[in-house]
Amino acid sequence: MAKVFFTANLRRHVDCAGMDADGLTVREVLAQVFAAQDRLGAYVLDDQGALRKHMTILVDGRRIRDRERLSDAVSPSSEIWVMQALSGG
Amino acid sequence: MSEHILVSTRKGLFEVMRNGGGWEVAEGAFLGDNVTLALHDPRDGTDYAALNHGHFGVKLHRRDRNGAWREIAAPAYPEKPEGLDDRDGWGKPVNWTTQMIWSLAAGGPDEPGTIWAGTMPGGLFRSRDRGETWQMIRPLWDMPERNRWMGGGADIPGIHSICVDPRSSRTVRVAISCGGVWVTHDGGETWAQCAHGMRYDDGPEGVADDPGTQDPHMMVQCPSAPERFWVQHHCGIWRSADDARSWQQVKALPSSFGFGVVVHPHDPDTAWFVPGIKDEKRYPVDGRLVVTRTRDGGETFEALSQGLPQRHAYDIVFRHALAGDETGKRLGFGSTTGNLWVSENGGDSWQTVSTSLPPIHAVRFVR
């Protein structure tokens, strides 16, 4: 199973424990995570299911390419990090 | 009279309470987070707070009477049909995602628990269960005229004013920057444009006076004379005395430009505004901050300045940041500079509550 991690900044707003999940793509893996953790999905994805503008996802250290459909492939040993930029004043 | 104000700011929601003869910032919630708007529902004492986390999207929180804040559902857009080329009035693709909750309004007294939310990029939503679930008002969103709406000062269009008619909860009027004013008499099933009479200062005839692309900054309806409306528009002040079927422009000094408007709850001839120079110079005329008040339906205006800074003031007051209580005596407004003032005499004089709050988005009295 792939391992999914979230940042402390996101945990400030919503409970999001890292967890293991199955799937062939980032979307499939995250769908399992979001099904288990109420409200978390709306913090990461927009209303159309695309990655929010200032969010990024790393799969084994590489930034995903498909921000709309999250079709990037994952393996059972993958580590997936859901991250964000921080900005403002 | 209200003794409690909710102040939504760039860095939190602040509760301002009357204490003795003065007002003070009592406590804050969501500190560090961008609270864009709050609603107090006098029907059941519930408060709502809209947050915009930027990275993590738009969220909505609710506090039941004497309860604690907890997150509830935010209005969410339906799935965009595959292949739909949906564009706004500027020709830009429309992102079917809630990007701002720009207005919140309680439904009528006969529909407890009903809440309305207006959003960017232009979707209107209704909840029947105090925000646990939301339904988009599809007939308004699906109108072909919606593709003519465009952003004004913001990049994208949005619904900032919702007036639920005191005579019938099924009659609702919404004002849109920039999409004019729309009315439904059947609870949202059908809609008609009703910004006739508003116009831009520049542009060819047929464009400048096109109701469907007007930029009302804020619209209010007088609760005790519901046929009477006021609009602070991008190009001035308009009033209506016929259920928003027609609008007439009135002129205020030192300026008719601004964002917010409050109507006296018991006197439709009395309304308040906070003017800036004009659209391309958004600061008080001569650096003197004033509130303008009419008490004769817009024939004349007074500039009220007692207690307000009269030198080097560059405060701008956003559309939801000017508010009145249910008596028409108490008023409050907050500025982009983080200053907050309250009046207890209809605007004749003002007390400074704070000069060090974050930029203020919205001010609302709690009953």
Short mmCIF file of C-alpha atoms in Angstrom, two decimals:
data_model
loop_
_atom_site.label_atom_id
_atom_site.label_comp_id
_atom_site.label_asym_id
_atom_site.label_seq_id
_atom_site.Cartn_x
_atom_site.Cartn_y
_atom_site.Cartn_z
CA MET A 1 0.00 0.00 0.00
CA ALA A 2 1.16 3.54 -0.70
CA LYS A 3 1.89 5.79 2.26
CA VAL A 4 0.22 9.23 2.28
CA PHE A 5 1.54 12.16 4.35
CA PHE A 6 0.13 15.61 5.11
CA THR A 7 1.83 18.77 6.39
CA ALA A 8 1.43 20.39 9.78
CA ASN A 9 -0.05 23.47 8.11
CA LEU A 10 -2.96 21.46 6.85
CA ARG A 11 -3.36 19.67 10.17
CA ARG A 12 -3.95 23.08 11.78
CA HIS A 13 -7.26 23.32 9.92
CA VAL A 14 -8.51 19.77 9.60
CA ASP A 15 -7.73 16.39 11.08
CA CYS A 16 -5.58 14.53 8.57
CA ALA A 17 -3.57 11.67 9.82
CA GLY A 18 -1.23 10.12 7.33
CA MET A 19 -2.41 6.69 6.25
CA ASP A 20 -1.77 3.80 3.91
CA ALA A 21 -4.04 3.28 0.93
CA ASP A 22 -4.28 1.24 -2.25
CA GLY A 23 -4.53 2.52 -5.79
CA LEU A 24 -2.85 2.67 -9.18
CA THR A 25 -3.05 6.47 -9.45
CA VAL A 26 -2.83 9.43 -7.09
CA ARG A 27 -6.58 9.93 -7.51
CA GLU A 28 -7.38 6.37 -6.48
CA VAL A 29 -5.14 6.50 -3.43
CA LEU A 30 -6.45 9.87 -2.28
CA ALA A 31 -10.05 8.80 -2.83
CA GLN A 32 -9.52 6.13 -0.17
CA VAL A 33 -7.94 8.61 2.20
CA PHE A 34 -10.67 11.21 1.71
CA ALA A 35 -13.40 8.62 2.14
CA ALA A 36 -11.97 7.85 5.56
CA GLN A 37 -11.40 11.46 6.67
CA ASP A 38 -14.36 13.82 6.58
CA ARG A 39 -13.78 17.29 5.00
CA LEU A 40 -10.13 16.66 4.20
CA GLY A 41 -10.74 16.30 0.46
CA ALA A 42 -12.22 19.79 0.18
CA TYR A 43 -9.02 21.26 1.63
CA VAL A 44 -6.85 19.62 -1.02
CA LEU A 45 -9.08 19.51 -4.12
CA ASP A 46 -11.42 22.11 -5.57
CA ASP A 47 -15.10 21.57 -6.38
CA GLN A 48 -14.20 19.88 -9.67
CA GLY A 49 -11.73 17.47 -8.08
CA ALA A 50 -8.63 19.28 -9.36
CA LEU A 51 -5.69 20.06 -7.10
CA ARG A 52 -6.12 23.50 -5.49
CA LYS A 53 -3.96 26.20 -7.02
CA HIS A 54 -1.28 26.48 -4.34
CA MET A 55 -1.18 22.81 -3.47
CA THR A 56 1.19 20.24 -4.84
CA ILE A 57 1.62 16.49 -4.48
CA LEU A 58 4.93 14.66 -4.54
CA VAL A 59 5.08 10.98 -5.44
CA ASP A 60 8.41 9.51 -4.38
CA GLY A 61 9.89 12.98 -4.41
CA ARG A 62 8.54 14.00 -7.83
CA ARG A 63 5.89 16.60 -8.37
CA ILE A 64 2.82 15.16 -10.09
CA ARG A 65 2.11 16.37 -13.64
CA ASP A 66 -1.64 15.94 -13.89
CA ARG A 67 -3.15 18.47 -11.52
CA GLU A 68 -6.63 18.11 -13.03
CA ARG A 69 -7.25 14.36 -12.95
CA LEU A 70 -4.41 13.22 -10.66
CA SER A 71 -3.70 10.37 -13.05
CA ASP A 72 -0.01 10.06 -12.13
CA ALA A 73 0.89 6.46 -11.38
CA VAL A 74 1.81 5.19 -7.94
CA SER A 75 3.26 1.86 -6.83
CA PRO A 76 2.46 -0.10 -3.67
CA SER A 77 5.69 1.18 -2.15
CA SER A 78 5.18 4.83 -3.09
CA GLU A 79 5.32 7.70 -0.62
CA ILE A 80 2.85 10.47 -1.43
CA TRP A 81 3.25 13.90 0.18
CA VAL A 82 0.39 16.42 0.00
CA MET A 83 1.98 19.87 0.40
CA GLN A 84 1.27 23.57 -0.03
CA ALA A 85 3.09 26.83 -0.57
CA LEU A 86 2.63 29.50 2.07
CA SER A 87 2.56 33.18 1.21
CA GLY A 88 1.03 36.48 2.24
CA GLY A 89 1.70 39.14 4.83
CA MET B 1 -30.29 48.05 20.84
CA SER B 2 -27.38 45.89 19.90
CA GLU B 3 -24.38 45.74 22.21
CA HIS B 4 -22.37 43.22 20.21
CA ILE B 5 -20.64 43.43 16.82
CA LEU B 6 -18.96 40.74 14.72
CA VAL B 7 -15.95 42.12 12.85
CA SER B 8 -14.54 39.92 10.08
CA THR B 9 -10.93 40.67 9.22
CA ARG B 10 -7.97 39.45 7.22
CA LYS B 11 -6.61 37.79 10.35
CA GLY B 12 -9.58 36.63 12.33
CA LEU B 13 -13.10 37.27 13.59
CA PHE B 14 -13.38 39.73 16.45
CA GLU B 15 -16.25 40.19 18.90
CA VAL B 16 -16.71 43.81 19.85
CA MET B 17 -18.87 44.44 22.92
CA ARG B 18 -20.36 47.51 24.52
CA ASN B 19 -18.85 47.96 27.95
CA GLY B 20 -20.12 50.85 30.04
CA GLY B 21 -20.33 53.77 27.62
CA GLY B 22 -17.66 52.48 25.27
CA TRP B 23 -16.96 49.60 22.98
CA GLU B 24 -14.02 47.23 23.13
CA VAL B 25 -12.61 44.29 21.27
CA ALA B 26 -13.51 41.45 23.62
CA GLU B 27 -12.15 38.36 21.94
CA GLY B 28 -11.10 36.83 18.67
CA ALA B 29 -11.64 33.58 16.83
CA PHE B 30 -9.85 32.03 13.84
CA LEU B 31 -6.80 34.16 14.65
CA GLY B 32 -4.42 34.32 11.71
CA ASP B 33 -7.05 33.16 9.24
CA ASN B 34 -8.87 35.23 6.63
CA VAL B 35 -12.49 35.66 7.76
CA THR B 36 -14.28 37.29 4.87
CA LEU B 37 -17.82 37.58 6.21
CA ALA B 38 -20.05 36.75 9.15
CA LEU B 39 -23.81 36.45 9.50
CA HIS B 40 -25.89 36.66 12.65
CA ASP B 41 -29.27 35.00 12.19
CA PRO B 42 -31.64 36.70 14.64
CA ARG B 43 -34.27 33.98 14.14
CA ASP B 44 -32.35 31.41 16.15
CA GLY B 45 -29.26 33.23 17.43
CA THR B 46 -26.88 31.31 15.18
CA ASP B 47 -23.70 32.92 13.87
CA TYR B 48 -21.97 31.93 10.65
CA ALA B 49 -18.40 32.77 9.60
CA ALA B 50 -16.98 32.40 6.09
CA LEU B 51 -13.24 31.80 5.81
CA ASN B 52 -11.01 31.89 2.77
CA HIS B 53 -7.85 29.94 3.40
CA GLY B 54 -6.49 30.61 -0.07
CA HIS B 55 -4.49 27.41 -0.38
CA PHE B 56 -7.14 25.23 1.22
CA GLY B 57 -10.22 26.91 -0.20
CA VAL B 58 -13.36 28.53 1.16
CA LYS B 59 -14.86 27.17 4.38
CA LEU B 60 -17.90 27.90 6.49
CA HIS B 61 -18.22 27.65 10.26
CA ARG B 62 -21.28 27.87 12.50
CA ARG B 63 -21.77 28.76 16.14
CA ASP B 64 -25.07 27.81 17.69
CA ARG B 65 -26.42 30.10 20.40
CA ASN B 66 -24.06 29.78 23.38
CA GLY B 67 -22.10 27.12 21.50
CA ALA B 68 -18.63 26.82 20.00
CA TRP B 69 -17.57 27.31 16.39
CA ARG B 70 -17.47 24.20 14.24
CA GLU B 71 -16.96 23.70 10.55
CA ILE B 72 -19.99 22.93 8.41
CA ALA B 73 -20.34 22.40 4.68
CA ALA B 74 -19.38 25.23 2.37
CA PRO B 75 -21.35 25.77 -0.83
CA ALA B 76 -19.75 23.68 -3.59
CA TYR B 77 -20.27 23.91 -7.33
CA PRO B 78 -21.70 20.96 -9.24
CA GLU B 79 -19.58 18.99 -11.67
CA LYS B 80 -18.86 21.04 -14.77
CA PRO B 81 -20.20 19.24 -17.83
CA GLU B 82 -17.47 17.65 -19.91
CA GLY B 83 -16.53 19.81 -22.88
CA LEU B 84 -18.62 22.82 -21.82
CA ASP B 85 -17.01 26.07 -23.02
CA ASP B 86 -18.26 28.23 -20.16
CA ARG B 87 -16.91 31.79 -20.19
CA ASP B 88 -17.61 34.99 -18.31
CA GLY B 89 -18.26 38.43 -19.76
CA TRP B 90 -14.54 39.07 -20.24
CA GLY B 91 -14.24 35.84 -22.24
CA LYS B 92 -12.33 34.04 -19.50
CA PRO B 93 -13.13 30.40 -18.66
CA VAL B 94 -15.28 30.01 -15.55
CA ASN B 95 -13.82 27.82 -12.82
CA TRP B 96 -16.77 26.00 -11.23
CA THR B 97 -15.37 26.27 -7.71
CA THR B 98 -16.39 28.42 -4.76
CA GLN B 99 -13.74 31.10 -4.63
CA MET B 100 -15.41 33.44 -2.16
CA ILE B 101 -18.56 33.45 -0.04
CA TRP B 102 -19.45 37.05 -0.77
CA SER B 103 -22.87 37.24 0.83
CA LEU B 104 -24.82 35.42 3.52
CA ALA B 105 -28.47 36.10 4.32
CA ALA B 106 -31.07 34.53 6.57
CA GLY B 107 -34.27 33.32 4.95
CA GLY B 108 -37.68 34.61 5.98
CA PRO B 109 -39.37 34.12 9.35
CA ASP B 110 -41.56 31.38 7.84
CA GLU B 111 -38.58 29.23 6.81
CA PRO B 112 -36.42 28.62 9.89
CA GLY B 113 -33.00 27.22 9.11
CA THR B 114 -32.94 28.57 5.57
CA ILE B 115 -29.74 30.44 4.71
CA TRP B 116 -28.70 31.97 1.39
CA ALA B 117 -25.10 32.29 0.18
CA GLY B 118 -23.85 34.29 -2.79
CA THR B 119 -20.44 33.38 -4.11
CA MET B 120 -17.72 34.10 -6.61
CA PRO B 121 -17.77 33.15 -9.49
CA GLY B 122 -21.51 33.89 -9.41
CA GLY B 123 -23.32 30.90 -7.95
CA LEU B 124 -26.24 31.40 -5.56
CA PHE B 125 -26.81 28.67 -2.98
CA ARG B 126 -29.52 27.90 -0.44
CA SER B 127 -29.39 25.72 2.64
CA ARG B 128 -32.55 24.47 4.33
CA ASP B 129 -30.70 23.00 7.31
CA ARG B 130 -28.53 25.80 8.72
CA GLY B 131 -25.64 25.11 6.41
CA GLU B 132 -25.34 21.34 6.84
CA THR B 133 -26.05 20.92 3.11
CA TRP B 134 -26.30 23.40 0.23
CA GLN B 135 -28.12 23.40 -3.09
CA MET B 136 -27.08 25.61 -5.97
CA ILE B 137 -29.90 27.65 -7.49
CA ARG B 138 -29.41 26.18 -10.95
CA PRO B 139 -31.95 28.31 -12.85
CA LEU B 140 -29.88 31.44 -12.12
CA TRP B 141 -26.57 29.75 -12.88
CA ASP B 142 -27.87 28.16 -16.09
CA MET B 143 -29.21 31.37 -17.63
CA PRO B 144 -27.34 32.32 -20.80
CA GLU B 145 -27.21 35.88 -19.43
CA ARG B 146 -24.85 34.63 -16.71
CA ASN B 147 -22.11 34.36 -19.32
CA ARG B 148 -22.21 38.15 -19.64
CA TRP B 149 -21.37 38.67 -15.96
CA MET B 150 -17.82 39.83 -15.31
CA GLY B 151 -15.49 40.78 -12.55
CA GLY B 152 -15.32 44.41 -11.49
CA GLY B 153 -12.60 45.14 -8.97
CA ALA B 154 -12.28 41.39 -8.46
CA ASP B 155 -11.14 39.13 -11.27
CA ILE B 156 -14.39 37.20 -11.42
CA PRO B 157 -18.07 38.01 -10.97
CA GLY B 158 -19.86 37.43 -7.69
CA ILE B 159 -23.09 37.86 -5.74
CA HIS B 160 -22.53 40.25 -2.84
CA SER B 161 -26.09 41.30 -1.91
CA ILE B 162 -29.10 39.09 -1.14
CA CYS B 163 -32.42 40.68 -0.12
CA VAL B 164 -35.11 38.25 1.04
CA ASP B 165 -38.39 40.16 0.73
CA PRO B 166 -40.18 40.64 4.08
CA ARG B 167 -43.53 40.29 2.27
CA SER B 168 -42.74 36.88 0.77
CA SER B 169 -39.75 34.66 1.40
CA ARG B 170 -40.10 33.36 -2.16
CA THR B 171 -39.19 36.80 -3.49
CA VAL B 172 -35.45 37.30 -3.41
CA ARG B 173 -33.31 39.92 -5.11
CA VAL B 174 -29.59 39.56 -5.63
CA ALA B 175 -27.05 42.13 -6.81
CA ILE B 176 -24.02 41.09 -8.79
CA SER B 177 -20.70 42.72 -9.62
CA CYS B 178 -20.98 42.96 -12.57
CA GLY B 179 -24.32 41.48 -13.57
CA GLY B 180 -26.98 43.94 -12.40
CA VAL B 181 -29.82 42.95 -10.11
CA TRP B 182 -31.93 39.81 -10.48
CA VAL B 183 -35.27 38.99 -8.86
CA THR B 184 -37.18 35.75 -8.35
CA HIS B 185 -40.77 35.56 -7.11
CA ASP B 186 -40.94 31.77 -6.99
CA GLY B 187 -38.13 30.82 -4.65
CA GLY B 188 -35.46 30.73 -7.34
CA GLU B 189 -37.14 28.86 -10.20
CA THR B 190 -37.31 31.86 -12.55
CA TRP B 191 -35.35 35.10 -12.58
CA ALA B 192 -35.67 38.52 -14.20
CA GLN B 193 -33.22 41.40 -14.52
CA CYS B 194 -34.17 44.52 -12.56
CA ALA B 195 -31.30 47.01 -12.71
CA HIS B 196 -33.07 49.30 -15.17
CA GLY B 197 -31.98 52.89 -14.71
CA MET B 198 -28.46 52.20 -13.50
CA ARG B 199 -25.66 53.23 -15.85
CA TYR B 200 -21.93 53.66 -16.18
CA ASP B 201 -20.45 57.14 -16.65
CA ASP B 202 -18.66 56.14 -19.84
CA GLY B 203 -19.39 53.92 -22.80
CA PRO B 204 -21.72 53.92 -25.76
CA GLU B 205 -25.47 53.94 -25.30
CA GLY B 206 -26.77 50.42 -25.09
CA VAL B 207 -23.62 49.41 -23.24
CA ALA B 208 -23.34 52.05 -20.50
CA ASP B 209 -26.99 51.57 -19.57
CA ASP B 210 -27.20 47.81 -20.15
CA PRO B 211 -28.85 46.47 -16.96
CA GLY B 212 -27.25 43.04 -17.39
CA THR B 213 -23.68 44.25 -16.86
CA GLN B 214 -24.19 46.94 -14.21
CA ASP B 215 -21.89 47.02 -11.18
CA PRO B 216 -23.98 47.59 -8.05
CA HIS B 217 -21.47 47.45 -5.20
CA MET B 218 -24.11 46.85 -2.55
CA MET B 219 -27.91 46.71 -2.42
CA VAL B 220 -30.19 47.01 0.62
CA GLN B 221 -33.95 46.82 1.11
CA CYS B 222 -35.82 48.72 3.82
CA PRO B 223 -37.46 46.13 6.13
CA SER B 224 -40.37 48.42 7.07
CA ALA B 225 -40.95 49.74 3.53
CA PRO B 226 -39.85 46.80 1.40
CA GLU B 227 -40.69 48.47 -1.89
CA ARG B 228 -37.78 50.84 -1.19
CA PHE B 229 -34.18 49.99 -2.13
CA TRP B 230 -30.79 51.68 -2.13
CA VAL B 231 -27.76 50.77 -4.21
CA GLN B 232 -24.21 52.00 -3.92
CA HIS B 233 -23.08 51.50 -7.50
CA HIS B 234 -19.64 51.76 -9.05
CA CYS B 235 -20.70 55.05 -10.62
CA GLY B 236 -22.84 56.54 -7.87
CA ILE B 237 -25.91 56.10 -5.71
CA TRP B 238 -29.28 54.83 -6.94
CA ARG B 239 -32.63 54.44 -5.19
CA SER B 240 -35.81 52.63 -6.09
CA ALA B 241 -39.32 53.14 -4.71
CA ASP B 242 -41.08 50.54 -6.87
CA ASP B 243 -39.73 47.14 -5.84
CA ALA B 244 -36.53 47.66 -7.83
CA ARG B 245 -38.45 47.87 -11.10
CA SER B 246 -36.81 51.24 -11.84
CA TRP B 247 -33.88 53.10 -10.37
CA GLN B 248 -33.10 56.81 -10.08
CA GLN B 249 -29.65 58.27 -9.49
CA VAL B 250 -29.00 60.73 -6.66
CA LYS B 251 -25.86 62.73 -5.96
CA ALA B 252 -23.98 63.05 -2.69
CA LEU B 253 -21.17 65.36 -1.63
CA PRO B 254 -18.24 65.13 -1.23
CA SER B 255 -18.55 62.07 -3.48
CA SER B 256 -21.02 59.43 -4.60
CA PHE B 257 -18.41 56.69 -4.96
CA GLY B 258 -18.18 53.99 -2.34
CA PHE B 259 -18.95 50.38 -1.54
CA GLY B 260 -21.34 50.01 1.38
CA VAL B 261 -24.82 51.32 2.10
CA VAL B 262 -27.10 50.97 5.11
CA VAL B 263 -30.79 51.88 5.10
CA HIS B 264 -32.58 52.88 8.29
CA PRO B 265 -34.76 49.90 9.28
CA HIS B 266 -37.79 52.11 10.01
CA ASP B 267 -37.27 55.05 7.64
CA PRO B 268 -36.64 54.30 3.96
CA ASP B 269 -35.63 57.93 3.33
CA THR B 270 -32.61 57.60 5.63
CA ALA B 271 -29.47 55.88 4.39
CA TRP B 272 -25.73 56.03 5.10
CA PHE B 273 -22.66 55.71 2.85
CA VAL B 274 -18.88 56.05 3.27
CA PRO B 275 -17.49 57.81 0.21
CA GLY B 276 -14.13 57.67 -1.51
CA ILE B 277 -13.01 60.05 -4.22
CA LYS B 278 -13.98 57.81 -7.13
CA ASP B 279 -13.22 54.52 -8.74
CA GLU B 280 -9.64 55.18 -9.79
CA LYS B 281 -8.76 57.05 -6.56
CA ARG B 282 -10.06 55.02 -3.69
CA TYR B 283 -9.47 57.11 -0.60
CA PRO B 284 -11.49 59.76 1.25
CA VAL B 285 -11.77 63.15 -0.44
CA ASP B 286 -8.90 65.38 0.80
CA GLY B 287 -7.91 62.63 3.27
CA ARG B 288 -10.96 63.53 5.41
CA LEU B 289 -13.03 60.52 6.39
CA VAL B 290 -16.77 61.18 6.45
CA VAL B 291 -20.01 59.25 6.48
CA THR B 292 -22.70 60.68 4.23
CA ARG B 293 -26.31 60.50 5.38
CA THR B 294 -29.53 61.37 3.65
CA ARG B 295 -32.78 61.75 5.54
CA ASP B 296 -34.93 62.84 2.64
CA GLY B 297 -34.62 59.98 0.20
CA GLY B 298 -31.47 61.30 -1.44
CA GLU B 299 -32.52 64.88 -2.16
CA THR B 300 -29.81 66.13 0.20
CA PHE B 301 -26.86 64.57 2.04
CA GLU B 302 -24.97 65.57 5.17
CA ALA B 303 -21.27 64.76 5.56
CA LEU B 304 -20.82 63.49 9.13
CA SER B 305 -17.29 63.85 10.47
CA GLN B 306 -17.45 64.25 14.26
CA GLY B 307 -15.03 61.75 15.78
CA LEU B 308 -13.57 60.67 12.42
CA PRO B 309 -10.03 61.53 11.27
CA GLN B 310 -9.95 64.71 9.20
CA ARG B 311 -6.31 64.71 8.12
CA HIS B 312 -4.39 62.07 6.19
CA ALA B 313 -7.03 59.37 6.39
CA TYR B 314 -6.80 56.81 3.60
CA ASP B 315 -9.37 54.37 4.89
CA ILE B 316 -11.62 52.58 2.45
CA VAL B 317 -14.70 50.80 3.75
CA PHE B 318 -15.66 47.66 1.89
CA ARG B 319 -19.25 46.85 1.01
CA HIS B 320 -20.04 44.66 4.01
CA ALA B 321 -18.02 46.74 6.46
CA LEU B 322 -20.71 49.37 7.12
CA ALA B 323 -23.60 48.15 9.26
CA GLY B 324 -26.50 49.30 11.38
CA ASP B 325 -28.47 47.71 14.17
CA GLU B 326 -32.21 47.04 14.28
CA THR B 327 -32.98 50.48 15.73
CA GLY B 328 -31.20 52.64 13.17
CA LYS B 329 -29.41 54.43 16.00
CA ARG B 330 -26.28 52.31 16.24
CA LEU B 331 -23.94 52.11 13.29
CA GLY B 332 -20.48 50.70 12.85
CA PHE B 333 -17.88 50.60 10.13
CA GLY B 334 -14.41 49.23 9.69
CA SER B 335 -11.75 50.05 7.15
CA THR B 336 -9.04 48.48 5.08
CA THR B 337 -6.61 50.25 7.43
CA GLY B 338 -7.95 48.27 10.40
CA ASN B 339 -9.80 51.13 12.04
CA LEU B 340 -13.21 50.56 13.61
CA TRP B 341 -15.77 53.21 14.56
CA VAL B 342 -19.19 53.04 16.21
CA SER B 343 -21.95 55.63 16.42
CA GLU B 344 -24.80 55.53 18.92
CA ASN B 345 -26.72 58.47 17.47
CA GLY B 346 -27.37 57.63 13.86
CA GLY B 347 -23.97 58.87 12.69
CA ASP B 348 -24.00 62.32 14.32
CA SER B 349 -20.80 61.39 16.16
CA TRP B 350 -18.42 58.46 16.16
CA GLN B 351 -16.30 56.64 18.75
CA THR B 352 -13.02 55.04 17.78
CA VAL B 353 -13.08 51.42 18.91
CA SER B 354 -9.71 50.34 17.52
CA THR B 355 -6.97 51.60 15.25
CA SER B 356 -5.00 48.37 15.19
CA LEU B 357 -7.22 45.64 13.83
CA PRO B 358 -6.28 43.75 10.67
CA PRO B 359 -7.86 44.94 7.40
CA ILE B 360 -11.62 44.75 7.96
CA HIS B 361 -13.87 42.92 5.50
CA ALA B 362 -17.21 43.00 7.25
CA VAL B 363 -19.08 44.40 10.26
CA ARG B 364 -22.34 42.93 11.53
CA PHE B 365 -24.44 43.72 14.61
CA VAL B 366 -25.66 40.85 16.76
CA ARG B 367 -29.15 41.02 18.26
#
